[in-house]
CSV table of C-alpha atoms in Angstrom, one decimal:
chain,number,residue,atom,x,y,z
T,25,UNK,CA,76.3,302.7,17.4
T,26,UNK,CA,76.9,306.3,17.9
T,27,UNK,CA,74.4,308.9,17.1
T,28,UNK,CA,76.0,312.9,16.4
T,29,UNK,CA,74.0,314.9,18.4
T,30,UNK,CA,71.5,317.4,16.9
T,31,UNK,CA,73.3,320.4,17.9
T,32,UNK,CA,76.3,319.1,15.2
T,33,UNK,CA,74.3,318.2,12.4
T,34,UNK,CA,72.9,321.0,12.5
T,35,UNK,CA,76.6,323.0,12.4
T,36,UNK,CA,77.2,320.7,9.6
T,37,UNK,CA,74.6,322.0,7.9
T,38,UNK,CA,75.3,325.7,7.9
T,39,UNK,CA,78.6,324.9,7.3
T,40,UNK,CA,77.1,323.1,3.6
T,41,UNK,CA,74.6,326.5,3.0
T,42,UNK,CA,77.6,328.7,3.8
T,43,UNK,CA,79.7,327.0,1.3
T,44,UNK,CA,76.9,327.5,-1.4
T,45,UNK,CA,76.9,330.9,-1.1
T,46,UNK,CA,80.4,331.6,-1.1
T,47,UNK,CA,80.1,330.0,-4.4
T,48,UNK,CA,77.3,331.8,-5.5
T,49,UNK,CA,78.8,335.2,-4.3
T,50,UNK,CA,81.8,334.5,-6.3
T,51,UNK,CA,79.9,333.1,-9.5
T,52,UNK,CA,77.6,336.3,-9.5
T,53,UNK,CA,80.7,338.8,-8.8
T,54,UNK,CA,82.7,337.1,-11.7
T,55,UNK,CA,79.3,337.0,-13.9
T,56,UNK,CA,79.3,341.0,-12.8
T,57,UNK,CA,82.3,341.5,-13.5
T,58,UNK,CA,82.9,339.9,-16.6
T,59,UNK,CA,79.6,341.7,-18.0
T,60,UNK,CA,81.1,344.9,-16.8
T,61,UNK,CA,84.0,344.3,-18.6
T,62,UNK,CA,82.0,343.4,-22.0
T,63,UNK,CA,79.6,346.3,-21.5
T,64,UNK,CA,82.8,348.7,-21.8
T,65,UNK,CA,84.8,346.7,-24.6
T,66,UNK,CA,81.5,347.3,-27.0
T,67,UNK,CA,81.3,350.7,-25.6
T,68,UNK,CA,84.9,351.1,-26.6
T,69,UNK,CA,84.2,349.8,-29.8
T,70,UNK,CA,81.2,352.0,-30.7
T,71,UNK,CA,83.6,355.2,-29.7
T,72,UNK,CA,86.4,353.9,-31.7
T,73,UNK,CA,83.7,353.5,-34.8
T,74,UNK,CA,82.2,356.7,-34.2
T,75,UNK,CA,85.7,358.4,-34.3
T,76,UNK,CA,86.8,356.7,-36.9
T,77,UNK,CA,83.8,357.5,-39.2
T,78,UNK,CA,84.3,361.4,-38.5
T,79,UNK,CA,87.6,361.2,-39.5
T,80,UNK,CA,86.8,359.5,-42.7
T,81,UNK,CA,84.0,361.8,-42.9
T,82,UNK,CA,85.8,364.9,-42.7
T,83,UNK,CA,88.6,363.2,-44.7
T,84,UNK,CA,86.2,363.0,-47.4
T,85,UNK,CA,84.5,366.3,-46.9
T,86,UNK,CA,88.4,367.9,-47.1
T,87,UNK,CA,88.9,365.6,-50.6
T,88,UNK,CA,85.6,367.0,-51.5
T,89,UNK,CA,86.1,370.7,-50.8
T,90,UNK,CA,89.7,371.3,-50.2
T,91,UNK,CA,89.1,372.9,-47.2
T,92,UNK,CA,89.1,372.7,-43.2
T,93,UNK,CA,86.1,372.6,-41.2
T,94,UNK,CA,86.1,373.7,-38.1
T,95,UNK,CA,83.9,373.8,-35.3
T,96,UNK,CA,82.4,376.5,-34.1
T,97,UNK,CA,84.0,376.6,-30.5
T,98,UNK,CA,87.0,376.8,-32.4
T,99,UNK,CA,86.4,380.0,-34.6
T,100,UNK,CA,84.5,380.9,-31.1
T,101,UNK,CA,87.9,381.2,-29.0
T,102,UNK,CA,90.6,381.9,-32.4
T,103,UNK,CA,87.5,385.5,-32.9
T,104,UNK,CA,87.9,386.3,-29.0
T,105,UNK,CA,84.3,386.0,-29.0
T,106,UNK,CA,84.0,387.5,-32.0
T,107,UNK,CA,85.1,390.7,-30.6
T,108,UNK,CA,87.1,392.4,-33.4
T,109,UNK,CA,84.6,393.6,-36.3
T,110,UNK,CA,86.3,394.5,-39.5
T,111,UNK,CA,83.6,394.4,-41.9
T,112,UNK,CA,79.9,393.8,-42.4
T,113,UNK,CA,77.7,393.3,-45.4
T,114,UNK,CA,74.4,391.9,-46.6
T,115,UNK,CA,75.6,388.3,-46.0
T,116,UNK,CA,77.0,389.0,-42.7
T,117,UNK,CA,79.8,389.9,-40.8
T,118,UNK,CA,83.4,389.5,-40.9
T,119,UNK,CA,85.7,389.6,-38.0
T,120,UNK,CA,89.4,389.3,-37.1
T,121,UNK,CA,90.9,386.1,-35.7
T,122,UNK,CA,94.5,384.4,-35.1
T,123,UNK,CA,94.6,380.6,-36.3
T,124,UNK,CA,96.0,377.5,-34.1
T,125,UNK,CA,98.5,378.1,-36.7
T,126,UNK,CA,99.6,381.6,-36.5
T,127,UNK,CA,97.7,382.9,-39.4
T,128,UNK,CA,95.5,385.8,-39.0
T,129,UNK,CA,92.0,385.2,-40.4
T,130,UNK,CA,89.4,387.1,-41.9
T,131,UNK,CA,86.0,384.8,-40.6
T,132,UNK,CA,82.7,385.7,-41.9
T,133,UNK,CA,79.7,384.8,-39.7
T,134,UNK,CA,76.8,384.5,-42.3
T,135,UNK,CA,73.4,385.8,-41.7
T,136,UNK,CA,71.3,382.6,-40.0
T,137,UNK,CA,69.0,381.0,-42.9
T,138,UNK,CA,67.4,378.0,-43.9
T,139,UNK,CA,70.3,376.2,-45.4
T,140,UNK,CA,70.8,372.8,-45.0
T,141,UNK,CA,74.1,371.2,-44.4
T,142,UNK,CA,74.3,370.1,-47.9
T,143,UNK,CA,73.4,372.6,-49.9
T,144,UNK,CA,75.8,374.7,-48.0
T,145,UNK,CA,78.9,372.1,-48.6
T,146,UNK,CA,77.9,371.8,-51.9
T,147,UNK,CA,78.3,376.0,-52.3
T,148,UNK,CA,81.5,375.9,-50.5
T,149,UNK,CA,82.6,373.0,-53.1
T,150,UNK,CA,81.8,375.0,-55.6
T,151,UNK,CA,84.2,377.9,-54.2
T,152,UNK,CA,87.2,375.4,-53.9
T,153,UNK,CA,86.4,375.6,-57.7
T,154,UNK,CA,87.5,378.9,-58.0
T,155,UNK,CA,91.1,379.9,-58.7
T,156,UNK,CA,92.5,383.3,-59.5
T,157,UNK,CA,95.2,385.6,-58.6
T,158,UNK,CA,93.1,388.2,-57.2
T,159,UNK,CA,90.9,386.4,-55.3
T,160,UNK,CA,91.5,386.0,-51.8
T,161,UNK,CA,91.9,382.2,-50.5
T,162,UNK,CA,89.9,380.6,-48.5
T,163,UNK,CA,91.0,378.2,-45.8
T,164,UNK,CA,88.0,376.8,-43.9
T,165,UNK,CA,84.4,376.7,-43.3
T,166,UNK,CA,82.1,375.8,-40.1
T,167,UNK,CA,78.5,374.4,-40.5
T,168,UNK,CA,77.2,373.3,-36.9
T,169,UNK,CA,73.5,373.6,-36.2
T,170,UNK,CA,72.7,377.3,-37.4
T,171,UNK,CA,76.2,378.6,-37.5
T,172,UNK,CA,77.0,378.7,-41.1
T,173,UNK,CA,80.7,380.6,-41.2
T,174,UNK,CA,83.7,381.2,-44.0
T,175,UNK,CA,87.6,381.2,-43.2
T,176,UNK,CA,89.4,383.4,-45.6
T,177,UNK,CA,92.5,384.7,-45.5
T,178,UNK,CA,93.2,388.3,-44.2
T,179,UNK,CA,94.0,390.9,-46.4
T,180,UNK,CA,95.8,394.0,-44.2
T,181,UNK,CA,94.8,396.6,-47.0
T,182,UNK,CA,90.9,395.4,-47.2
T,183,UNK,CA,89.0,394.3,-50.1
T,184,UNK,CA,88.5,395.5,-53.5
T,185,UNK,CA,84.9,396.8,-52.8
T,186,UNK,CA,86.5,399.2,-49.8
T,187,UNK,CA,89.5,400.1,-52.4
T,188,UNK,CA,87.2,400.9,-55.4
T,189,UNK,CA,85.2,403.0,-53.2
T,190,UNK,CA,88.4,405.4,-51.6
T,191,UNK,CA,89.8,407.6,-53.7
T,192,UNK,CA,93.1,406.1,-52.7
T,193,UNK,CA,93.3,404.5,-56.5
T,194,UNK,CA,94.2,406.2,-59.1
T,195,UNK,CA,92.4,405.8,-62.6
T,196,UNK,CA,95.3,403.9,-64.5
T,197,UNK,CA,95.1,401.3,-61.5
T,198,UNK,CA,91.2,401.1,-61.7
T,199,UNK,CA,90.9,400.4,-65.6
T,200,UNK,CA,93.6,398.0,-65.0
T,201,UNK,CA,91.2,396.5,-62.4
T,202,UNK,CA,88.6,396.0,-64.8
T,203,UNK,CA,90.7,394.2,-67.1
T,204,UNK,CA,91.9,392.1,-64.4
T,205,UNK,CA,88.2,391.1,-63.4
T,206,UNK,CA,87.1,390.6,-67.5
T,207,UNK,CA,90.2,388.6,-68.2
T,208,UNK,CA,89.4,386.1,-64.9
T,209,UNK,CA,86.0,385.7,-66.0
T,210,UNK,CA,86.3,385.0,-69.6
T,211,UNK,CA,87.3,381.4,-71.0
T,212,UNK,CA,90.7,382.0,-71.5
T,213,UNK,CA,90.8,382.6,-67.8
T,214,UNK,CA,90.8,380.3,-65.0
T,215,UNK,CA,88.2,381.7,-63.0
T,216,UNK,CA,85.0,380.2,-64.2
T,217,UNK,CA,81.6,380.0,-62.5
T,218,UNK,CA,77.3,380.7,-63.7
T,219,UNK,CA,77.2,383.9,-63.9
T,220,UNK,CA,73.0,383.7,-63.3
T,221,UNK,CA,70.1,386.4,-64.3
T,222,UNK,CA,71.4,390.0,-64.9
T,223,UNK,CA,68.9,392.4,-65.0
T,224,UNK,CA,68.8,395.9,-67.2
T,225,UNK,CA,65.9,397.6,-65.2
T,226,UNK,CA,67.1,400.5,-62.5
T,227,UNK,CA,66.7,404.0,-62.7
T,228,UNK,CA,70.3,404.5,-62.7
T,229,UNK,CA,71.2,402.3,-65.7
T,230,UNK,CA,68.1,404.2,-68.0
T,231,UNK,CA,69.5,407.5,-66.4
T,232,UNK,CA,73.0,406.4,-68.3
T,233,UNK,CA,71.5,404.9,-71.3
T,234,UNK,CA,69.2,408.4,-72.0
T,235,UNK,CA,72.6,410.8,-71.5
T,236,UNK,CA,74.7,408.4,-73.8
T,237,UNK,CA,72.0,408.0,-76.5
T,238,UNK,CA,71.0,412.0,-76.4
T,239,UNK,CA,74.8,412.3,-76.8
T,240,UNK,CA,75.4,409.8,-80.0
T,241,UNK,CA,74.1,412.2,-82.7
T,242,UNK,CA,76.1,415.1,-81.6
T,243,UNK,CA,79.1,412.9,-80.1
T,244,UNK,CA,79.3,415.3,-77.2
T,245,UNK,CA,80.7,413.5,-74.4
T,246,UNK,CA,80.3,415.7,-71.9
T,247,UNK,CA,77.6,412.8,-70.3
T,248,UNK,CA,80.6,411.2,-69.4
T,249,UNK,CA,81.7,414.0,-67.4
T,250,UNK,CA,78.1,413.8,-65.7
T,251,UNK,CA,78.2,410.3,-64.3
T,252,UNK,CA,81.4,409.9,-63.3
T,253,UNK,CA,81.9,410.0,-59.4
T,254,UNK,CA,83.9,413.6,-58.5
T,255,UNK,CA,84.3,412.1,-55.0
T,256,UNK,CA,86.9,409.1,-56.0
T,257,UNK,CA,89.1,412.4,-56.5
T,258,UNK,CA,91.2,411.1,-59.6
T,259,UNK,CA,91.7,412.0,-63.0
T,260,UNK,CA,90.2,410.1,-65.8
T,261,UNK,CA,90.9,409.2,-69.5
T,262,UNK,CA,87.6,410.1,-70.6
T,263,UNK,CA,87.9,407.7,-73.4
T,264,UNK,CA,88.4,404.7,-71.7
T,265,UNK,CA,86.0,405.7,-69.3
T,266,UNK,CA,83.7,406.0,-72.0
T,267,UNK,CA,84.6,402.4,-73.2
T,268,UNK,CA,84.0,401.4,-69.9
T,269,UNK,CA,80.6,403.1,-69.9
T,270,UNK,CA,79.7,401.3,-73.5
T,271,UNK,CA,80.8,397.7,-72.0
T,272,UNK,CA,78.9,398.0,-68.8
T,273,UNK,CA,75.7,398.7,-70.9
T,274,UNK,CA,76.3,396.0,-73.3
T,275,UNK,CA,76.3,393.5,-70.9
T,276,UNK,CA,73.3,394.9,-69.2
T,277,UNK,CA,70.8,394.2,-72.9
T,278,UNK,CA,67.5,392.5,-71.8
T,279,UNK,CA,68.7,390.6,-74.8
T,280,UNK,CA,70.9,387.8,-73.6
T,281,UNK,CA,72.1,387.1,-76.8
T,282,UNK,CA,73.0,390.7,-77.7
T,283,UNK,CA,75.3,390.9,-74.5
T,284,UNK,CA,79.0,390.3,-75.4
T,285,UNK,CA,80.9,387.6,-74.5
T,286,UNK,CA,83.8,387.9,-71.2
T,287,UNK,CA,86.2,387.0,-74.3
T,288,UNK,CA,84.6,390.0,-76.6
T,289,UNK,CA,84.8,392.1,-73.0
T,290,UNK,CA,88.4,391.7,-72.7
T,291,UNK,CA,89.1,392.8,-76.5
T,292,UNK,CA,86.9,395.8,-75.7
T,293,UNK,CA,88.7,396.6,-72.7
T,294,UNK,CA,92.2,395.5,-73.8
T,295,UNK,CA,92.1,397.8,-77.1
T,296,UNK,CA,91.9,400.8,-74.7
T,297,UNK,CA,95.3,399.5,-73.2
């Protein structure tokens, strides 16, 4: 009987452990693979999620406030950098900018505080709110991190504080003004918001109240004369002016219940019409 010879059973054996792991190279490189593959589809997944929870997000933050949020990159580049100042207050500062759009953009960078996001959607909710003729729209806000910023339209001939304080207007288009801003805030407007705490104290408001109340016995009203600005460089119906005077006082009592109504306001003002 023939015996193989040691040398080929040997050969025979390789040939067995080489066959193995072939078939273990390819089981772990499909096993790889395959994991690979599942490792990206749930990454895929959680992206997809992710996305699609921001855009619900901001779809219900747009229900919510009516208005755009954008980042802040995006104010960023539309601001140049925020390179074109055109105003600046207590609150912040306000700077030019082009819109994606076309539209030219009045952006106000507030002044950094400790507002949380919520509080500051809920204010900015509370400003979709707001509707009136004279006030000027806004379109958008950003709240990212610190950056808290407002998107309102531009307005080429600047706001009413600027206007008020030329002497561009003259007196028939300033009274008018004020009857615009008492008829917007009184109930039969459509501008409605909490007014808050007024205050009476301030030397300037006792300095007023002292000249008109030295004037009521005599009816002199030559204290009118005194307080009005001579630097708005207008004429002035001293009358109305003098209504105007008696309003602005009214609404200042320490009294809240002896200040007038926006409705009584608006007859006060109107009767001078």
């Amino acid at each position: 009987m023939p015996v193989d010879p040691p040398h080929h059973r040997m050969y025979e054996k390789h040939s067995e452990f080489e066959s193995l792991m072939r078939i273990l190279l390819w089981f772990a490189t499909g096993f790889g693979c395959f994991e690979v593959t599942c490792i990206l589809l749930v990454l895929y997944y959680l992206y997809s999620t992710n996305q699609g929870a921001d855009n619900t997000t901001q779809g219900y933050i747009l229900a919510a406030t009516g208005f755009k949020r954008f980042s802040y990159g995006e104010l960023k580049k539309v601001t140049h950098g925020f390179s074109e100042e055109i105003g600046r207050g207590a609150g912040g500062i306000v700077y030019k900018g082009t819109l994606s759009d076309g539209r030219v953009a009045a952006i106000k960078r507030l002044n950094e505080a400790n507002q949380g996001e919520a509080e500051f959607l809920a204010e900015i909710s509370s400003i979709g709110k707001l509707n009136h003729m004279n006030l000027i729209k806004m379109w958008g806000y950003c709240v990212e991190g610190k950056h808290r910023l407002l998107v309102y339209e531009h307005i080429k001939h600047g706001s009413l504080a600027e206007n008020l304080s030329s002497n561009q207007l003259q007196w028939d288009t300033r009274f008018e003004i004020a009857v615009g801003t008492a008829k917007g805030k009184s109930p039969t407007g459509n501008l409605s918001f909490d007014h808050g705490g007024l205050t009476a104290h301030g030397r300037l408001v006792t300095w007023v109240k002292e000249k008109m109340n030295k004037a009521a016995a005599t009816r002199d009203h030559s204290w009118v004369e005194e307080i009005f600005d001579p630097s708005l460089g207008c004429e002035y119906d001293i009358n109305k002016m003098e209504v105007l005077v008696r309003v602005a006082l009214l609404c200042l009592e320490e009294d809240k219940d002896s200040r007038p109504t926006m409705r009584q306001v608006v007859e006060m003002l109107a009767s001078q019409q």
